[in-house]
Coordinates of C-alpha atoms in Angstrom, one line a residue:
M1 CA -88.9 75.3 -4.7
I2 CA -92.3 73.4 -4.5
M3 CA -91.8 70.1 -6.6
K4 CA -94.6 67.7 -7.7
R5 CA -92.7 64.9 -6.8
I6 CA -94.3 61.7 -8.4
F7 CA -91.3 59.2 -8.2
L8 CA -88.4 59.4 -6.0
A9 CA -85.5 57.6 -7.2
A10 CA -83.2 55.6 -5.0
L11 CA -79.2 55.6 -5.6
S12 CA -78.5 52.3 -7.1
A13 CA -76.2 49.9 -5.2
F14 CA -74.1 48.8 -8.1
L15 CA -72.2 50.5 -11.3
L16 CA -73.5 50.2 -14.9
A17 CA -71.1 50.8 -17.5
A18 CA -71.5 53.1 -20.3
C19 CA -72.3 52.0 -23.7
A20 CA -73.6 53.4 -27.2
V21 CA -76.5 50.8 -26.9
S22 CA -76.9 50.4 -23.2
P23 CA -74.8 51.6 -20.3
A24 CA -75.5 48.2 -18.8
E25 CA -73.5 46.3 -21.5
G26 CA -70.4 48.5 -22.2
D27 CA -67.3 49.8 -21.1
G28 CA -68.2 53.6 -20.8
T29 CA -67.0 54.5 -24.1
A30 CA -68.6 55.0 -27.3
S31 CA -69.2 52.1 -29.5
S32 CA -68.3 51.9 -33.4
L33 CA -71.0 49.3 -34.1
S34 CA -74.5 50.4 -34.9
P35 CA -77.1 48.5 -33.3
E36 CA -80.1 47.5 -35.1
A37 CA -82.7 49.9 -35.1
P38 CA -86.1 49.3 -33.4
D39 CA -89.2 49.3 -35.8
Y40 CA -90.3 53.1 -35.2
D41 CA -94.1 52.3 -36.2
A42 CA -94.3 49.3 -34.0
F43 CA -93.3 51.1 -30.8
F44 CA -94.1 55.0 -31.4
T45 CA -96.7 57.4 -32.7
G46 CA -95.4 60.5 -34.6
E47 CA -95.6 62.9 -31.8
R48 CA -93.0 63.6 -29.0
L49 CA -93.0 62.8 -25.3
R50 CA -91.3 65.2 -22.9
L51 CA -90.4 64.1 -19.6
D52 CA -89.4 66.8 -16.9
F53 CA -87.0 65.9 -14.1
V54 CA -85.6 67.3 -11.0
L55 CA -82.0 66.9 -10.4
A56 CA -81.0 67.4 -6.7
G57 CA -78.1 67.0 -4.5
N58 CA -74.4 68.2 -3.9
N59 CA -70.7 67.2 -4.9
L60 CA -71.2 64.0 -3.4
E61 CA -74.7 62.6 -4.1
Q62 CA -77.3 63.0 -6.8
Y63 CA -81.1 62.2 -6.7
A64 CA -83.5 62.4 -9.8
F65 CA -87.3 62.9 -9.4
L66 CA -90.0 63.0 -12.4
D67 CA -91.9 66.0 -12.3
G68 CA -94.1 65.7 -15.2
L69 CA -95.0 64.4 -18.8
H70 CA -96.2 66.2 -22.0
K71 CA -97.6 65.1 -25.2
E72 CA -96.0 67.5 -27.7
C73 CA -95.8 68.2 -31.3
S74 CA -94.0 65.9 -34.1
W75 CA -91.0 63.9 -33.3
A76 CA -88.3 65.4 -35.5
G77 CA -85.7 62.8 -35.5
S78 CA -85.0 59.9 -37.8
P79 CA -86.7 56.7 -37.3
N80 CA -83.3 55.0 -37.9
S81 CA -81.6 56.7 -35.1
L82 CA -83.5 55.9 -32.0
I83 CA -80.5 54.3 -30.5
D84 CA -77.5 56.5 -28.9
T85 CA -74.3 55.3 -31.0
F86 CA -72.0 57.7 -29.3
G87 CA -72.0 57.2 -25.6
Y88 CA -71.5 61.1 -24.9
G89 CA -72.6 63.0 -22.0
Q90 CA -72.8 63.1 -18.2
Y91 CA -76.4 61.4 -18.3
F92 CA -78.0 58.4 -20.4
F93 CA -81.5 58.0 -20.9
E94 CA -83.3 54.4 -22.0
A95 CA -86.4 53.6 -22.7
F96 CA -87.7 49.9 -22.9
A97 CA -90.9 48.2 -24.1
G98 CA -90.9 45.1 -22.2
D99 CA -87.3 43.8 -22.5
T100 CA -86.6 45.7 -25.7
L101 CA -84.4 48.9 -25.9
V102 CA -86.5 51.1 -28.2
Y103 CA -84.7 54.4 -27.3
S104 CA -81.6 56.0 -25.9
H105 CA -80.1 59.2 -25.5
G106 CA -76.6 60.7 -23.9
F107 CA -76.9 64.3 -22.8
S108 CA -75.3 66.7 -20.3
T109 CA -76.9 69.2 -18.0
L110 CA -75.7 72.5 -16.1
F111 CA -76.5 70.8 -12.5
E112 CA -73.9 68.4 -13.4
E113 CA -71.2 71.3 -13.9
W114 CA -72.4 72.7 -10.6
R115 CA -71.5 69.8 -8.8
T116 CA -67.9 70.4 -9.7
T117 CA -67.9 73.6 -8.1
E118 CA -66.7 74.8 -4.8
E119 CA -70.3 75.8 -4.1
A120 CA -71.4 72.2 -4.2
G121 CA -69.3 71.2 -1.4
R122 CA -71.1 73.2 1.3
R123 CA -74.9 73.4 -0.2
D124 CA -77.4 71.3 -1.7
M125 CA -79.4 72.6 -4.9
A126 CA -82.1 71.4 -7.2
E127 CA -82.7 72.2 -10.8
Y128 CA -85.1 71.1 -13.6
Q129 CA -83.9 69.3 -16.6
T130 CA -86.0 67.9 -19.4
V131 CA -85.5 64.9 -21.9
W132 CA -87.7 64.1 -25.3
M133 CA -88.4 61.1 -27.1
P134 CA -90.9 59.8 -29.5
F135 CA -94.3 59.1 -27.9
P136 CA -94.7 55.5 -27.2
K137 CA -97.9 53.5 -28.4
Q138 CA -97.6 51.1 -25.4
P139 CA -96.2 51.1 -21.6
I140 CA -92.5 51.6 -21.3
N141 CA -90.1 51.8 -18.5
V142 CA -87.5 54.6 -18.5
V143 CA -84.0 54.5 -16.9
L144 CA -81.9 57.7 -16.2
Y145 CA -78.1 57.0 -15.4
Q146 CA -75.4 59.4 -14.2
R147 CA -71.8 59.2 -15.1
I148 CA -69.6 58.5 -12.2
R149 CA -66.5 61.1 -12.7
S150 CA -64.1 58.8 -10.6
T151 CA -64.8 56.0 -13.0
G152 CA -66.2 57.1 -16.2
R153 CA -69.2 54.7 -15.8
F154 CA -72.7 55.2 -15.6
E155 CA -74.9 54.3 -12.5
K156 CA -78.5 54.1 -12.6
I157 CA -80.4 56.9 -10.6
F158 CA -83.9 56.7 -11.7
E159 CA -86.3 54.1 -13.0
T160 CA -90.3 54.4 -13.9
A161 CA -92.8 53.1 -15.7
I162 CA -94.8 55.3 -18.0
D163 CA -98.3 54.4 -19.5
P164 CA -99.0 56.5 -22.6
S165 CA -102.7 56.5 -21.6
D166 CA -102.3 57.9 -18.5
R167 CA -104.5 61.1 -18.6
H168 CA -102.2 63.1 -16.7
I169 CA -99.9 63.5 -19.5
S170 CA -100.6 67.1 -20.6
P171 CA -101.1 67.7 -24.0
G172 CA -100.6 70.6 -26.5
P173 CA -97.8 73.4 -26.6
E174 CA -97.3 75.8 -23.9
N175 CA -97.3 79.1 -25.9
D176 CA -98.5 80.6 -29.1
F177 CA -95.3 81.9 -30.4
K178 CA -94.9 81.9 -34.0
V179 CA -92.4 79.9 -35.9
K180 CA -90.6 81.2 -38.9
V181 CA -88.7 79.2 -41.5
L182 CA -85.3 80.2 -42.1
Q183 CA -84.4 77.4 -44.4
E184 CA -86.3 74.3 -45.5
S185 CA -84.6 71.7 -47.1
G186 CA -86.7 68.3 -46.5
D187 CA -88.1 65.8 -44.5
P188 CA -87.8 66.7 -40.8
A189 CA -87.2 63.0 -40.0
H190 CA -83.9 63.2 -42.5
K191 CA -82.7 66.7 -41.9
V192 CA -80.9 68.2 -38.7
D193 CA -83.8 70.3 -37.6
L194 CA -81.8 73.4 -36.0
V195 CA -84.3 75.7 -34.0
F196 CA -83.4 79.3 -33.0
A197 CA -85.5 81.0 -30.3
G198 CA -85.2 84.4 -28.9
E199 CA -84.5 85.6 -25.3
G200 CA -84.9 89.2 -24.2
Y201 CA -86.5 90.4 -27.1
T202 CA -89.9 92.5 -26.7
K203 CA -92.7 92.4 -29.3
L204 CA -91.0 95.8 -30.9
E205 CA -87.7 93.8 -31.4
L206 CA -89.1 90.8 -33.6
L207 CA -87.6 92.2 -36.6
K208 CA -84.3 92.5 -34.8
L209 CA -84.6 88.8 -33.6
R210 CA -85.1 87.7 -37.2
R211 CA -82.0 89.5 -38.6
D212 CA -79.9 88.1 -35.6
A213 CA -81.0 84.5 -36.4
K214 CA -80.3 84.8 -40.0
E215 CA -77.0 86.4 -39.5
M216 CA -76.1 83.3 -37.3
M217 CA -77.4 80.7 -39.6
E218 CA -75.4 82.2 -42.5
Y219 CA -72.1 82.2 -40.4
L220 CA -72.9 78.6 -39.3
F221 CA -72.9 77.5 -43.2
S222 CA -69.7 79.8 -43.8
M223 CA -67.7 77.2 -42.0
E224 CA -66.9 73.6 -42.9
P225 CA -68.4 71.0 -42.1
Y226 CA -71.4 72.9 -42.1
S227 CA -70.8 74.8 -45.4
S228 CA -70.6 71.6 -47.6
R229 CA -73.5 69.9 -45.5
R230 CA -76.1 72.9 -45.6
D231 CA -78.7 70.9 -47.2
D232 CA -78.6 68.2 -44.4
F233 CA -80.2 71.2 -42.4
N234 CA -83.5 72.5 -41.8
V235 CA -83.7 75.9 -39.6
F236 CA -86.6 77.5 -37.9
L237 CA -86.8 80.4 -35.3
V238 CA -89.1 80.6 -32.5
E239 CA -90.4 84.4 -32.2
S240 CA -90.5 84.2 -28.4
V241 CA -91.2 87.4 -26.7
S242 CA -90.3 88.7 -23.3
E243 CA -91.6 91.6 -21.3
D244 CA -88.2 93.2 -21.0
S245 CA -85.5 93.8 -23.6
G246 CA -81.9 92.3 -22.4
V247 CA -81.1 89.5 -20.1
D248 CA -79.9 89.3 -16.4
I249 CA -76.4 90.7 -15.5
P250 CA -76.5 90.1 -11.8
Q251 CA -72.7 91.6 -11.5
D252 CA -74.0 94.9 -12.8
G253 CA -77.2 94.6 -10.9
E254 CA -79.4 94.2 -13.9
W255 CA -82.4 92.0 -13.8
R256 CA -84.9 91.7 -16.4
N257 CA -88.1 89.8 -17.1
T258 CA -87.8 87.3 -19.5
V259 CA -89.3 84.6 -21.4
M260 CA -86.7 82.0 -20.3
D261 CA -85.1 83.9 -17.3
S262 CA -81.1 83.5 -18.6
G263 CA -78.5 85.3 -16.9
F264 CA -74.6 85.8 -17.0
D265 CA -72.5 85.1 -14.1
T266 CA -73.4 81.3 -13.9
F267 CA -71.1 79.8 -11.1
Y268 CA -69.9 83.4 -10.6
E269 CA -68.2 83.6 -13.9
D270 CA -68.6 86.9 -15.4
R271 CA -69.4 85.4 -19.2
Y272 CA -70.9 82.3 -18.6
L273 CA -74.6 83.0 -19.8
T274 CA -76.9 79.9 -19.0
I275 CA -80.6 79.3 -18.2
Q276 CA -81.0 77.2 -15.3
D277 CA -84.6 76.3 -15.2
H278 CA -84.7 73.9 -18.1
K279 CA -88.6 73.6 -18.1
K280 CA -88.5 77.2 -19.3
I281 CA -86.7 76.2 -22.5
A282 CA -88.8 73.3 -23.0
S283 CA -92.1 75.4 -22.7
V284 CA -90.9 78.1 -25.3
Y285 CA -89.8 74.8 -27.7
S286 CA -92.8 73.0 -26.8
G287 CA -94.8 73.7 -30.4
V288 CA -91.9 72.8 -32.7
P289 CA -90.1 70.0 -33.6
F290 CA -86.4 70.2 -33.1
D291 CA -83.0 68.0 -33.1
A292 CA -80.8 70.9 -32.0
L293 CA -81.4 74.2 -29.8
F294 CA -79.8 77.6 -29.8
I295 CA -81.1 80.6 -27.8
I296 CA -80.1 84.0 -28.9
A297 CA -79.8 86.4 -26.0
N298 CA -80.7 90.2 -27.0
E299 CA -77.6 91.6 -25.3
S300 CA -74.3 93.2 -26.2
K301 CA -72.1 91.7 -23.3
Y302 CA -69.8 89.1 -24.3
G303 CA -70.6 85.5 -23.4
G304 CA -72.7 82.1 -23.8
G305 CA -73.0 78.7 -22.8
G306 CA -73.5 75.3 -24.6
I307 CA -74.4 71.9 -22.9
Y308 CA -74.5 68.7 -24.9
N309 CA -77.8 67.4 -26.3
S310 CA -79.4 70.4 -23.9
Y311 CA -79.2 73.8 -25.3
A312 CA -76.5 76.6 -26.3
M313 CA -77.0 80.0 -26.1
G314 CA -75.0 83.5 -26.9
S315 CA -75.5 87.0 -27.1
S316 CA -76.2 88.9 -30.2
D317 CA -74.6 92.1 -30.2
H318 CA -71.1 91.8 -29.1
R319 CA -68.4 91.9 -31.9
L320 CA -67.6 88.1 -31.2
S321 CA -71.2 86.9 -30.8
L322 CA -70.8 84.9 -34.3
P323 CA -67.7 83.0 -33.1
V324 CA -69.3 82.3 -29.8
F325 CA -72.4 81.1 -31.3
I326 CA -70.6 78.3 -33.4
H327 CA -68.2 77.4 -30.4
E328 CA -71.2 76.8 -28.1
F329 CA -73.0 75.2 -30.6
G330 CA -69.8 72.7 -31.2
H331 CA -70.5 71.8 -27.5
S332 CA -74.5 71.0 -27.7
F333 CA -74.8 69.8 -30.9
A334 CA -71.5 67.6 -31.3
G335 CA -70.3 67.0 -27.9
L336 CA -67.1 68.9 -28.4
G337 CA -65.0 69.7 -25.4
D338 CA -63.4 73.0 -24.7
E339 CA -59.6 73.2 -25.9
Y340 CA -58.7 76.1 -23.8
Y341 CA -56.5 75.7 -20.7
D342 CA -55.6 79.4 -19.7
S343 CA -58.9 80.9 -18.9
S344 CA -60.6 81.0 -15.5
V345 CA -63.4 78.6 -14.9
A346 CA -65.5 77.7 -11.6
Y347 CA -64.5 74.0 -11.6
D348 CA -63.1 73.1 -8.1
D349 CA -60.7 70.4 -9.0
E350 CA -59.4 68.9 -12.3
Y351 CA -62.4 68.4 -14.4
Y352 CA -61.0 65.3 -16.3
P353 CA -59.6 63.0 -13.7
A354 CA -56.4 61.0 -14.6
G355 CA -56.8 57.5 -15.8
I356 CA -60.5 58.3 -17.1
E357 CA -60.4 58.9 -20.6
P358 CA -62.8 62.2 -21.4
W359 CA -66.1 61.2 -23.4
E360 CA -65.7 64.2 -25.6
P361 CA -64.3 63.3 -29.0
N362 CA -61.9 66.2 -29.4
I363 CA -59.9 65.8 -26.1
T364 CA -57.9 63.1 -24.5
N365 CA -55.7 62.2 -21.7
L366 CA -54.0 59.3 -23.2
T367 CA -55.7 56.9 -21.2
D368 CA -57.4 55.5 -24.4
F369 CA -56.4 57.5 -27.3
G370 CA -57.0 54.7 -29.5
S371 CA -60.6 55.3 -29.4
K372 CA -60.1 59.3 -30.2
W373 CA -58.3 60.4 -33.3
A374 CA -55.2 58.0 -33.2
D375 CA -56.1 57.0 -36.9
M376 CA -55.8 60.7 -37.9
V377 CA -52.2 61.3 -36.7
D378 CA -49.4 60.7 -39.1
E379 CA -46.6 58.1 -37.8
S380 CA -44.0 60.6 -38.1
T381 CA -45.9 63.0 -35.9
P382 CA -44.7 62.8 -32.2
V383 CA -47.0 62.0 -29.6
P384 CA -47.4 64.4 -27.6
T385 CA -46.7 67.0 -30.1
P386 CA -44.8 69.9 -29.5
N387 CA -46.6 73.2 -29.1
D388 CA -44.3 74.6 -31.9
P389 CA -46.7 76.4 -34.6
D390 CA -43.6 77.0 -36.6
S391 CA -43.4 73.1 -37.2
W392 CA -46.6 71.7 -36.3
Y393 CA -49.4 74.2 -37.4
G394 CA -52.0 72.4 -39.2
V395 CA -50.9 69.1 -38.5
V396 CA -53.2 66.5 -36.7
G397 CA -51.4 65.6 -33.5
V398 CA -51.6 65.6 -29.5
F399 CA -51.1 68.9 -28.1
E400 CA -51.0 69.6 -24.4
G401 CA -53.4 71.8 -23.0
A402 CA -57.1 71.2 -23.2
G403 CA -60.2 70.8 -21.0
Y404 CA -59.0 73.7 -18.8
M405 CA -55.9 71.9 -17.7
T406 CA -52.3 73.1 -18.6
H407 CA -50.9 69.6 -18.1
G408 CA -52.4 65.9 -18.7
C409 CA -55.1 66.9 -21.2
Y410 CA -54.5 67.0 -24.9
R411 CA -56.2 68.5 -28.0
P412 CA -55.7 67.5 -31.8
Y413 CA -54.6 70.6 -33.5
Y414 CA -52.5 73.7 -32.6
E415 CA -55.5 76.1 -33.3
C416 CA -59.1 75.1 -33.5
R417 CA -62.5 76.9 -33.1
M418 CA -63.1 75.0 -29.7
L419 CA -59.6 76.6 -28.4
N420 CA -60.3 80.3 -29.4
N421 CA -62.5 82.5 -31.4
T422 CA -59.8 83.5 -33.8
A423 CA -58.8 80.1 -35.2
P424 CA -59.5 80.0 -39.2
C425 CA -61.7 76.9 -38.8
F426 CA -62.6 73.8 -36.8
C427 CA -60.1 71.1 -36.8
P428 CA -60.1 68.0 -38.9
V429 CA -60.9 65.9 -35.6
C430 CA -63.7 68.4 -34.7
Q431 CA -64.8 68.4 -38.3
R432 CA -65.2 64.7 -38.4
A433 CA -67.1 64.7 -35.1
I434 CA -69.5 67.1 -36.4
S435 CA -70.0 65.3 -39.5
R436 CA -70.6 62.0 -37.6
M437 CA -73.4 63.8 -35.4
I438 CA -75.1 65.2 -39.0
D439 CA -74.8 61.7 -40.3
F440 CA -76.9 60.4 -37.4
Y441 CA -79.9 62.8 -37.7
V442 CA -80.2 62.3 -41.4
R443 CA -79.9 58.7 -42.0

């Protein structure tokens, strides 16, 4: 892979703790305190800045490189939500104008998941990742942190200055795909702007793409808390076109030429459908404002994937495509963790180390349960709660088995959409987490 390496990040020698305001000032957990928002008009234009990174390394070390900068279309986010108030994600991104923190953003990546696999213990790898923020009016300094799994804290891995007048910041969208309005509820700055895009749809299949996107949209709004908050969403569709129909299925020897180069068999897991080059996603979405992304793969095979504040995707034509969609969107939009524990995954060891509270709002190992859903558990409910549906179905509790682990990790409900595709709904804890994320985008 040829990389246009503009800046090389040296690993920091000290740990920086995670915080909703700044990783340098916290303890690695989300804060309930909302920091005072910077004055948007004082620091930003109405446009969007895209930063393309390269993440490289193995299971022991990681490096970051800046690959390029782009000035894109309008920024869709709320001017009142420039500072991350959750502290979620495996990475944290900050931007400073002088000494003033003007933007922050937590996110996760497919590369960080790869670093927990057996393969990462025997080879190096590099992948692209993209971060977006409002376009600055003045020079800024950007800092990228990674969360250290053994401590739960953030460590700085990259820092650089960016001058918005730099003539090497490339302008404009990278494609001429049409954008179709599926639902328009109001000002994008105060709505959740969900944007679908097609993967593996040819020009002759655009009508199918529109039908598939509308079906997924209506399914989303059929389930709480989305149904009661439908008016808080704008929904659009990028009619992205591929040369071939379908996506790569390596285990079957099927390879297709598609606009985002997606495929199953990620980490050699049959059903894990992802896109490893995030710049290809960014290119497709370069001409449309968005807060959340979902990519529809024109495929009948079961599968999908969702990565917090990065993207989610799923196949269109399997009988479980709609349940997979809403589950994977729970990952990417609200930072919800997987609650299942009896399915094969590729991770080489315990994904949630003992003694380090998981950052996902719906999973705990009881290290810091008070920061999770302890306030929603009735005092008469035992902790841990027996996995007995006859006595505890429909009760918020602490049920053992979650996060790919049979023991030592707990979920809030006997059955939830983050556990399986047949649960009737999201549990109250997940519903609250989703609603809090909606609040963040619409305020």
